[in-house]
Amino acid sequence: YAEIVDSGEPGQLYRVDLAKGTRTKLAGRDDQEIATILYAGYDEPPFGVIYNEAKPTIQYFDPGSKGANLHAGLLKAFPGQMVSFLKWSDKGNKLLFSVWSDRDPGAWYVLDLGAGNKIQLIDKAMPWIKPESLAPSMPVSFKTRDGLTLHGLLTAPAGNGPRPMVVMPHGGPHGIYDSWGFNSDAQFLASRGYAVLQVNYRGSGGRGRSFMTSGYGEWGGKMQDDLSDGVRWAIDNKLADPARICTFGASYGGYAALMQPIRYPDLYKCAIGYVGVYDLQVMKKEGDIRDSASGRRYLDRVLGTDEGQLKAWSPAQNVDKIKIPVFIAQGMVDRRVPMEQFNALKSAFKANGTPIDTMLGPGEGHGFYKPENRAELYKRMDAFLGKYIGPTAVPAGN
């Protein structure tokens, strides 16, 4: 069995007969990559696949097969959740599997086929989480201004009508994508009353190499247009209050969070950058990506080599165009996006005479992992967002 890519399209799963030199297609779609291959037992052939760049979808090769029946049965036993087969015992009579959803960070179970299909809970990822108290994540799709269909997620607390919204672009950016499942940042924001929009803009993964490379050279261009098109879709569909929208993201997401109000100043009321890239020229000189020749070639491919374009698409060199409040947080020992990025943006705002909120994480790298730092970051974000798009914030124009 092999996953084969003939050109730039999403990979397809084939059964390959090496003796005959033939291949038989088992699964594959033109619009999405295969995310997971499902196996029925130890050293057994696959029985299905899962796609999850858009709405999670399961394809069984033979719905009547042992593996498909077992998987479908577990889905019924855990309604509203996904089931992932993790490991079979050598004899194939026991299965370690996980169960997870948009509101459940996951749990691990063992199924004992030799004991009447007994299911035993092994552990929960976050036993203190109460799934029923969290917000659902709804897969969404929309058309961009140039006719491309994009997918994403909208996580929002219960209730109707437009809500204050936080646009949360993913990091990476190339090859990474947001998929349906538990997201702690989205759930935190939703718990504070905000809708959270995640968009798999062009350049993201999950849809084949051609879709991923379509974002090369578009960091500050079409990738930004895709995000703004998602925001306008949410506004047009009465999901977002146009007077209460902010951006928040990490790494490339932090870059996008600061580029959005430069490209689309009328859409946003505030921006939060977290371990973000803010100067593309600095990115060519600092950080661990440029430490290798392949990394430097990668940066040239995805960012380009036009110095004028790099400057135009660098938030730190265009702070005069950012007219909204900004909060940036940075890990002090980050090697992927080092302090030079944080300092470039902070210094540029200072030189422009514009105060911003900042937070440094001592001992933190590319993201905060110490509980006390994560808690402080969330407290700071809560206060910042509450001030500018929260229930007591004054809408623009008032």
CSV table of C-alpha atoms in Angstrom, one decimal:
chain,number,residue,atom,x,y,z
A,1,TYR,CA,0.0,0.0,0.0
A,2,ALA,CA,1.3,3.4,-0.9
A,3,GLU,CA,0.2,7.0,-0.9
A,4,ILE,CA,1.1,8.4,-4.3
A,5,VAL,CA,1.3,11.9,-5.6
A,6,ASP,CA,1.5,12.1,-9.4
A,7,SER,CA,1.8,15.9,-9.6
A,8,GLY,CA,0.8,18.6,-7.2
A,9,GLU,CA,-2.6,17.2,-6.3
A,10,PRO,CA,-3.6,15.7,-3.0
A,11,GLY,CA,-2.0,12.2,-2.4
A,12,GLN,CA,-4.0,9.1,-3.3
A,13,LEU,CA,-3.9,5.8,-1.6
A,14,TYR,CA,-3.2,2.8,-3.9
A,15,ARG,CA,-2.7,-1.0,-3.5
A,16,VAL,CA,0.5,-1.7,-5.4
A,17,ASP,CA,1.3,-5.1,-6.9
A,18,LEU,CA,5.1,-5.0,-7.4
A,19,ALA,CA,5.1,-8.4,-9.2
A,20,LYS,CA,2.5,-7.3,-11.8
A,21,GLY,CA,3.6,-3.7,-11.9
A,22,THR,CA,0.0,-2.5,-11.3
A,23,ARG,CA,-1.7,-0.2,-8.8
A,24,THR,CA,-5.4,0.0,-7.7
A,25,LYS,CA,-6.7,3.2,-6.3
A,26,LEU,CA,-8.4,2.7,-2.9
A,27,ALA,CA,-9.0,6.3,-1.7
A,28,GLY,CA,-8.2,9.9,-2.6
A,29,ARG,CA,-10.0,13.1,-3.3
A,30,ASP,CA,-9.1,16.0,-5.6
A,31,ASP,CA,-9.7,18.7,-2.9
A,32,GLN,CA,-8.2,17.2,0.3
A,33,GLU,CA,-5.3,15.2,1.5
A,34,ILE,CA,-5.8,11.9,3.3
A,35,ALA,CA,-5.2,12.8,7.0
A,36,THR,CA,-5.3,9.3,8.5
A,37,ILE,CA,-5.2,5.7,7.2
A,38,LEU,CA,-7.2,3.3,9.3
A,39,TYR,CA,-5.9,-0.2,10.0
A,40,ALA,CA,-8.0,-3.2,11.2
A,41,GLY,CA,-5.3,-5.0,13.3
A,42,TYR,CA,-1.7,-5.8,13.7
A,43,ASP,CA,0.0,-6.2,10.4
A,44,GLU,CA,-3.4,-6.0,8.6
A,45,PRO,CA,-4.2,-4.0,5.5
A,46,PRO,CA,-6.0,-0.6,5.8
A,47,PHE,CA,-9.8,-0.5,5.8
A,48,GLY,CA,-10.4,3.2,5.4
A,49,VAL,CA,-9.2,6.8,5.6
A,50,ILE,CA,-10.1,10.0,7.2
A,51,TYR,CA,-10.1,13.5,5.6
A,52,ASN,CA,-10.2,16.5,7.9
A,53,GLU,CA,-9.0,19.7,6.1
A,54,ALA,CA,-12.7,20.6,5.7
A,55,LYS,CA,-15.5,18.8,7.5
A,56,PRO,CA,-14.2,15.5,9.0
A,57,THR,CA,-15.1,12.7,6.6
A,58,ILE,CA,-14.5,8.9,6.9
A,59,GLN,CA,-14.3,6.7,3.8
A,60,TYR,CA,-14.5,2.9,4.4
A,61,PHE,CA,-13.2,0.8,1.5
A,62,ASP,CA,-15.7,-2.0,2.4
A,63,PRO,CA,-18.4,-0.9,4.9
A,64,GLY,CA,-19.0,-4.5,5.8
A,65,SER,CA,-15.4,-5.3,6.7
A,66,LYS,CA,-14.3,-6.2,10.2
A,67,GLY,CA,-12.3,-2.9,10.6
A,68,ALA,CA,-15.1,-0.7,9.3
A,69,ASN,CA,-17.7,-2.4,11.5
A,70,LEU,CA,-15.5,-2.0,14.5
A,71,HIS,CA,-14.7,1.6,13.9
A,72,ALA,CA,-18.3,2.5,13.1
A,73,GLY,CA,-19.4,0.7,16.2
A,74,LEU,CA,-17.1,2.7,18.4
A,75,LEU,CA,-18.3,5.9,16.7
A,76,LYS,CA,-21.8,5.0,17.8
A,77,ALA,CA,-20.6,4.3,21.3
A,78,PHE,CA,-19.0,7.7,21.5
A,79,PRO,CA,-21.5,10.0,19.7
A,80,GLY,CA,-20.3,13.4,18.5
A,81,GLN,CA,-16.7,12.3,18.7
A,82,MET,CA,-14.0,10.9,16.4
A,83,VAL,CA,-12.2,7.6,17.1
A,84,SER,CA,-8.6,7.0,16.2
A,85,PHE,CA,-7.1,3.5,16.2
A,86,LEU,CA,-3.6,3.8,17.8
A,87,LYS,CA,-2.1,0.4,18.5
A,88,TRP,CA,-3.1,-3.3,18.2
A,89,SER,CA,-1.7,-6.0,20.4
A,90,ASP,CA,0.5,-8.6,18.6
A,91,LYS,CA,-2.3,-11.1,18.7
A,92,GLY,CA,-4.8,-8.6,17.4
A,93,ASN,CA,-7.2,-9.1,20.3
A,94,LYS,CA,-6.7,-5.8,22.0
A,95,LEU,CA,-6.9,-2.3,20.6
A,96,LEU,CA,-5.6,1.0,22.1
A,97,PHE,CA,-7.8,3.8,20.7
A,98,SER,CA,-8.4,7.5,21.4
A,99,VAL,CA,-11.6,9.5,21.4
A,100,TRP,CA,-11.7,13.2,20.8
A,101,SER,CA,-13.8,16.1,19.6
A,102,ASP,CA,-13.9,19.9,19.2
A,103,ARG,CA,-15.0,20.1,22.9
A,104,ASP,CA,-13.0,17.2,24.3
A,105,PRO,CA,-9.1,17.2,24.2
A,106,GLY,CA,-9.2,13.4,24.2
A,107,ALA,CA,-9.1,10.2,26.2
A,108,TRP,CA,-7.5,6.8,25.7
A,109,TYR,CA,-9.2,3.5,25.9
A,110,VAL,CA,-8.4,-0.2,25.5
A,111,LEU,CA,-11.0,-2.4,23.7
A,112,ASP,CA,-10.6,-6.1,24.6
A,113,LEU,CA,-12.2,-8.2,21.8
A,114,GLY,CA,-11.5,-11.4,23.8
A,115,ALA,CA,-13.5,-10.2,26.7
A,116,GLY,CA,-16.8,-9.4,25.1
A,117,ASN,CA,-15.7,-6.1,23.5
A,118,LYS,CA,-15.0,-4.7,27.0
A,119,ILE,CA,-13.9,-1.0,26.9
A,120,GLN,CA,-11.6,0.3,29.6
A,121,LEU,CA,-10.7,3.9,30.2
A,122,ILE,CA,-6.9,4.4,30.5
A,123,ASP,CA,-6.6,8.1,31.0
A,124,LYS,CA,-8.0,11.5,29.9
A,125,ALA,CA,-5.8,14.3,28.4
A,126,MET,CA,-7.4,17.0,30.5
A,127,PRO,CA,-9.8,15.4,33.1
A,128,TRP,CA,-10.8,18.8,34.5
A,129,ILE,CA,-12.4,19.8,31.2
A,130,LYS,CA,-16.2,19.6,31.0
A,131,PRO,CA,-17.0,19.1,27.3
A,132,GLU,CA,-20.6,20.2,27.7
A,133,SER,CA,-19.5,23.6,28.9
A,134,LEU,CA,-17.3,24.3,25.8
A,135,ALA,CA,-18.2,25.8,22.5
A,136,PRO,CA,-18.7,23.8,19.3
A,137,SER,CA,-16.4,24.3,16.3
A,138,MET,CA,-18.3,24.5,13.0
A,139,PRO,CA,-16.5,23.7,9.8
A,140,VAL,CA,-17.2,26.5,7.3
A,141,SER,CA,-16.4,27.2,3.6
A,142,PHE,CA,-16.5,30.4,1.5
A,143,LYS,CA,-15.4,31.8,-1.8
A,144,THR,CA,-12.5,34.2,-2.1
A,145,ARG,CA,-12.6,37.3,-4.3
A,146,ASP,CA,-10.8,35.2,-7.1
A,147,GLY,CA,-13.2,32.3,-6.8
A,148,LEU,CA,-11.2,29.9,-4.7
A,149,THR,CA,-13.1,27.8,-2.2
A,150,LEU,CA,-11.5,27.9,1.3
A,151,HIS,CA,-12.3,26.0,4.4
A,152,GLY,CA,-12.0,26.9,8.0
A,153,LEU,CA,-13.6,26.7,11.5
A,154,LEU,CA,-15.9,29.0,13.5
A,155,THR,CA,-15.8,28.3,17.2
A,156,ALA,CA,-18.5,30.3,19.1
A,157,PRO,CA,-20.5,30.1,22.3
A,158,ALA,CA,-24.3,29.3,22.1
A,159,GLY,CA,-26.6,32.1,20.9
A,160,ASN,CA,-27.7,33.8,17.8
A,161,GLY,CA,-26.8,37.1,16.2
A,162,PRO,CA,-23.4,38.8,15.3
A,163,ARG,CA,-20.7,38.4,18.0
A,164,PRO,CA,-17.4,40.1,18.7
A,165,MET,CA,-14.9,38.0,16.8
A,166,VAL,CA,-11.2,37.1,16.9
A,167,VAL,CA,-9.6,36.1,13.7
A,168,MET,CA,-6.9,33.5,14.5
A,169,PRO,CA,-4.7,32.5,11.6
A,170,HIS,CA,-2.6,29.4,12.1
A,171,GLY,CA,1.2,29.4,12.1
A,172,GLY,CA,3.6,27.5,9.8
A,173,PRO,CA,2.3,28.7,7.5
A,174,HIS,CA,3.1,26.2,4.7
A,175,GLY,CA,1.9,22.6,5.1
A,176,ILE,CA,0.1,23.4,8.4
A,177,TYR,CA,-3.6,23.6,8.6
A,178,ASP,CA,-6.4,24.0,11.1
A,179,SER,CA,-8.6,20.9,11.5
A,180,TRP,CA,-11.7,20.1,13.5
A,181,GLY,CA,-10.7,19.2,17.1
A,182,PHE,CA,-10.0,20.7,20.4
A,183,ASN,CA,-8.1,24.0,20.3
A,184,SER,CA,-7.3,25.5,23.7
A,185,ASP,CA,-6.8,29.1,22.4
A,186,ALA,CA,-10.1,29.0,20.5
A,187,GLN,CA,-11.9,27.5,23.5
A,188,PHE,CA,-10.5,30.1,25.8
A,189,LEU,CA,-11.6,33.0,23.6
A,190,ALA,CA,-15.0,31.4,23.1
A,191,SER,CA,-15.4,31.1,26.9
A,192,ARG,CA,-15.1,34.9,27.0
A,193,GLY,CA,-17.9,35.3,24.5
A,194,TYR,CA,-16.0,35.7,21.3
A,195,ALA,CA,-16.5,33.9,18.0
A,196,VAL,CA,-13.2,32.6,16.7
A,197,LEU,CA,-12.5,32.3,13.0
A,198,GLN,CA,-9.8,30.1,11.6
A,199,VAL,CA,-9.1,30.0,7.9
A,200,ASN,CA,-7.0,27.6,5.9
A,201,TYR,CA,-5.7,30.3,3.5
A,202,ARG,CA,-3.8,29.4,0.4
A,203,GLY,CA,-0.4,28.1,1.3
A,204,SER,CA,-1.8,25.9,4.0
A,205,GLY,CA,-1.5,22.1,4.0
A,206,GLY,CA,-4.2,19.4,3.6
A,207,ARG,CA,-5.0,20.1,0.0
A,208,GLY,CA,-1.9,19.0,-1.9
A,209,ARG,CA,1.4,20.5,-2.9
A,210,SER,CA,0.0,22.9,-5.5
A,211,PHE,CA,-2.3,24.5,-3.0
A,212,MET,CA,0.6,24.8,-0.5
A,213,THR,CA,3.0,26.3,-3.0
A,214,SER,CA,0.3,28.8,-4.2
A,215,GLY,CA,1.1,30.7,-1.0
A,216,TYR,CA,4.8,31.0,-1.8
A,217,GLY,CA,5.7,34.7,-2.3
A,218,GLU,CA,2.2,35.6,-1.0
A,219,TRP,CA,2.9,36.1,2.8
A,220,GLY,CA,1.7,39.7,2.7
A,221,GLY,CA,-0.4,39.3,-0.4
A,222,LYS,CA,-3.1,36.8,-1.3
A,223,MET,CA,-2.7,34.9,2.0
A,224,GLN,CA,-3.8,38.1,3.7
A,225,ASP,CA,-6.6,38.6,1.2
A,226,ASP,CA,-7.9,35.1,2.0
A,227,LEU,CA,-8.1,36.0,5.7
A,228,SER,CA,-10.0,39.2,5.0
A,229,ASP,CA,-12.4,37.4,2.7
A,230,GLY,CA,-13.2,35.1,5.5
A,231,VAL,CA,-13.9,38.0,7.8
A,232,ARG,CA,-16.2,39.6,5.3
A,233,TRP,CA,-18.0,36.2,4.8
A,234,ALA,CA,-18.6,36.1,8.6
A,235,ILE,CA,-19.9,39.6,8.6
A,236,ASP,CA,-22.2,39.0,5.6
A,237,ASN,CA,-23.6,35.9,7.3
A,238,LYS,CA,-24.3,37.8,10.5
A,239,LEU,CA,-21.8,35.8,12.5
A,240,ALA,CA,-19.5,38.7,13.4
A,241,ASP,CA,-20.1,42.2,14.6
A,242,PRO,CA,-18.2,44.4,12.2
A,243,ALA,CA,-17.5,46.9,14.9
A,244,ARG,CA,-15.9,44.3,17.2
A,245,ILE,CA,-13.2,42.3,15.4
A,246,CYS,CA,-9.6,41.7,16.4
A,247,THR,CA,-6.8,39.5,15.2
A,248,PHE,CA,-4.6,37.1,17.2
A,249,GLY,CA,-2.0,34.6,16.0
A,250,ALA,CA,1.3,32.9,16.8
A,251,SER,CA,4.4,32.6,14.6
A,252,TYR,CA,3.2,33.3,11.1
A,253,GLY,CA,-0.2,33.8,12.7
A,254,GLY,CA,1.4,36.7,14.6
A,255,TYR,CA,2.7,38.1,11.4
A,256,ALA,CA,-0.7,37.9,9.8
A,257,ALA,CA,-2.3,39.4,12.9
A,258,LEU,CA,-0.2,42.6,12.4
A,259,MET,CA,-0.4,42.5,8.6
A,260,GLN,CA,-4.2,42.4,8.5
A,261,PRO,CA,-4.7,45.9,10.0
A,262,ILE,CA,-2.1,47.2,7.5
A,263,ARG,CA,-3.8,45.7,4.5
A,264,TYR,CA,-7.3,46.1,5.8
A,265,PRO,CA,-7.4,48.9,8.4
A,266,ASP,CA,-11.2,49.3,8.4
A,267,LEU,CA,-11.8,45.7,9.5
A,268,TYR,CA,-10.1,45.5,12.9
A,269,LYS,CA,-10.2,47.2,16.3
A,270,CYS,CA,-7.1,45.6,17.8
A,271,ALA,CA,-4.3,43.0,17.1
A,272,ILE,CA,-2.4,40.5,19.2
A,273,GLY,CA,0.9,39.0,18.0
A,274,TYR,CA,2.4,36.0,19.8
A,275,VAL,CA,5.9,34.8,19.1
A,276,GLY,CA,5.3,36.5,15.7
A,277,VAL,CA,7.4,37.4,12.7
A,278,TYR,CA,7.3,41.1,12.2
A,279,ASP,CA,10.2,41.9,9.8
A,280,LEU,CA,10.8,39.7,6.8
A,281,GLN,CA,14.3,41.2,6.2
A,282,VAL,CA,15.2,40.3,9.8
A,283,MET,CA,13.8,36.8,9.2
A,284,LYS,CA,16.4,36.4,6.4
A,285,LYS,CA,19.2,37.2,8.9
A,286,GLU,CA,18.1,35.8,12.3
A,287,GLY,CA,16.5,32.6,13.5
A,288,ASP,CA,17.2,28.9,13.2
A,289,ILE,CA,15.7,28.5,9.7
A,290,ARG,CA,18.5,30.4,8.1
A,291,ASP,CA,21.1,28.2,9.9
A,292,SER,CA,21.2,25.7,7.0
A,293,ALA,CA,21.6,26.2,3.3
A,294,SER,CA,18.3,24.4,2.7
A,295,GLY,CA,16.6,26.7,5.2
A,296,ARG,CA,18.0,29.8,3.4
A,297,ARG,CA,16.8,28.4,0.1
A,298,TYR,CA,13.4,27.8,1.7
A,299,LEU,CA,13.2,31.4,2.9
A,300,ASP,CA,14.0,32.7,-0.6
A,301,ARG,CA,11.2,30.5,-2.1
A,302,VAL,CA,8.5,31.4,0.3
A,303,LEU,CA,9.4,35.1,1.0
A,304,GLY,CA,11.0,36.1,-2.3
A,305,THR,CA,14.2,38.2,-2.7
A,306,ASP,CA,12.8,41.6,-3.6
A,307,GLU,CA,14.0,43.8,-0.8
A,308,GLY,CA,11.3,46.4,-1.6
A,309,GLN,CA,8.6,43.8,-1.3
A,310,LEU,CA,10.0,42.4,1.9
A,311,LYS,CA,10.0,45.9,3.4
A,312,ALA,CA,6.4,46.6,2.2
A,313,TRP,CA,5.2,43.3,3.7
A,314,SER,CA,7.0,43.8,7.1
A,315,PRO,CA,4.8,45.1,9.9
A,316,ALA,CA,7.8,46.5,11.8
A,317,GLN,CA,8.6,48.7,8.8
A,318,ASN,CA,5.0,49.9,8.4
A,319,VAL,CA,3.9,50.7,11.9
A,320,ASP,CA,2.6,54.1,10.7
A,321,LYS,CA,-0.1,52.3,8.9
A,322,ILE,CA,-1.3,50.4,12.1
A,323,LYS,CA,-4.0,52.6,13.7
A,324,ILE,CA,-5.3,50.2,16.3
A,325,PRO,CA,-4.1,49.0,19.7
A,326,VAL,CA,-1.5,46.3,19.6
A,327,PHE,CA,-0.3,43.7,22.2
A,328,ILE,CA,2.7,41.5,21.5
A,329,ALA,CA,4.0,38.5,23.6
A,330,GLN,CA,7.4,36.9,23.1
A,331,GLY,CA,9.5,34.0,24.4
A,332,MET,CA,12.9,35.3,25.5
A,333,VAL,CA,14.8,32.2,24.3
A,334,ASP,CA,12.9,31.6,21.1
A,335,ARG,CA,15.2,30.4,18.3
A,336,ARG,CA,12.7,30.0,15.6
A,337,VAL,CA,11.4,33.6,15.9
A,338,PRO,CA,14.1,35.3,18.1
A,339,MET,CA,13.9,38.4,20.2
A,340,GLU,CA,15.1,40.5,17.2
A,341,GLN,CA,11.6,40.3,15.8
A,342,PHE,CA,9.9,41.5,19.0
A,343,ASN,CA,12.5,44.2,19.3
A,344,ALA,CA,12.1,45.4,15.7
A,345,LEU,CA,8.4,45.9,16.1
A,346,LYS,CA,8.6,47.4,19.6
A,347,SER,CA,11.3,49.8,18.6
A,348,ALA,CA,9.4,50.8,15.5
A,349,PHE,CA,6.3,51.7,17.5
A,350,LYS,CA,8.4,53.6,20.0
A,351,ALA,CA,10.1,55.6,17.3
A,352,ASN,CA,6.6,56.3,15.9
A,353,GLY,CA,5.5,57.5,19.3
A,354,THR,CA,2.8,54.8,19.5
A,355,PRO,CA,2.6,52.9,22.9
A,356,ILE,CA,1.8,49.2,22.7
A,357,ASP,CA,1.2,46.4,25.3
A,358,THR,CA,4.0,43.8,25.6
A,359,MET,CA,4.7,40.6,27.5
A,360,LEU,CA,8.0,38.6,27.7
A,361,GLY,CA,8.1,35.0,28.8
A,362,PRO,CA,11.4,34.2,30.7
A,363,GLY,CA,12.8,30.9,29.7
A,364,GLU,CA,10.1,30.4,27.0
A,365,GLY,CA,10.9,29.5,23.4
A,366,HIS,CA,8.5,29.4,20.4
A,367,GLY,CA,5.4,29.4,22.5
A,368,PHE,CA,4.7,29.5,26.2
A,369,TYR,CA,4.6,26.2,28.0
A,370,LYS,CA,5.0,27.1,31.7
A,371,PRO,CA,1.6,27.1,33.2
A,372,GLU,CA,2.2,30.4,35.0
A,373,ASN,CA,3.2,32.1,31.7
A,374,ARG,CA,0.3,30.7,29.8
A,375,ALA,CA,-2.1,31.8,32.5
A,376,GLU,CA,-0.6,35.3,32.5
A,377,LEU,CA,-0.8,35.5,28.7
A,378,TYR,CA,-4.5,34.5,28.8
A,379,LYS,CA,-5.2,37.1,31.6
A,380,ARG,CA,-3.5,39.8,29.5
A,381,MET,CA,-5.3,38.8,26.3
A,382,ASP,CA,-8.6,38.7,28.2
A,383,ALA,CA,-8.1,42.3,29.5
A,384,PHE,CA,-6.8,43.6,26.2
A,385,LEU,CA,-9.7,42.1,24.1
A,386,GLY,CA,-12.3,43.1,26.7
A,387,LYS,CA,-11.1,46.7,26.5
A,388,TYR,CA,-11.4,47.0,22.7
A,389,ILE,CA,-14.1,44.5,21.6
A,390,GLY,CA,-15.6,43.2,24.8
A,391,PRO,CA,-19.1,43.9,26.2
A,392,THR,CA,-18.2,47.4,27.6
A,393,ALA,CA,-16.1,48.5,24.6
A,394,VAL,CA,-17.3,51.5,22.7
A,395,PRO,CA,-17.8,50.6,18.9
A,396,ALA,CA,-15.9,52.7,16.5
A,397,GLY,CA,-17.7,55.9,15.4
A,398,ASN,CA,-19.3,56.4,18.8
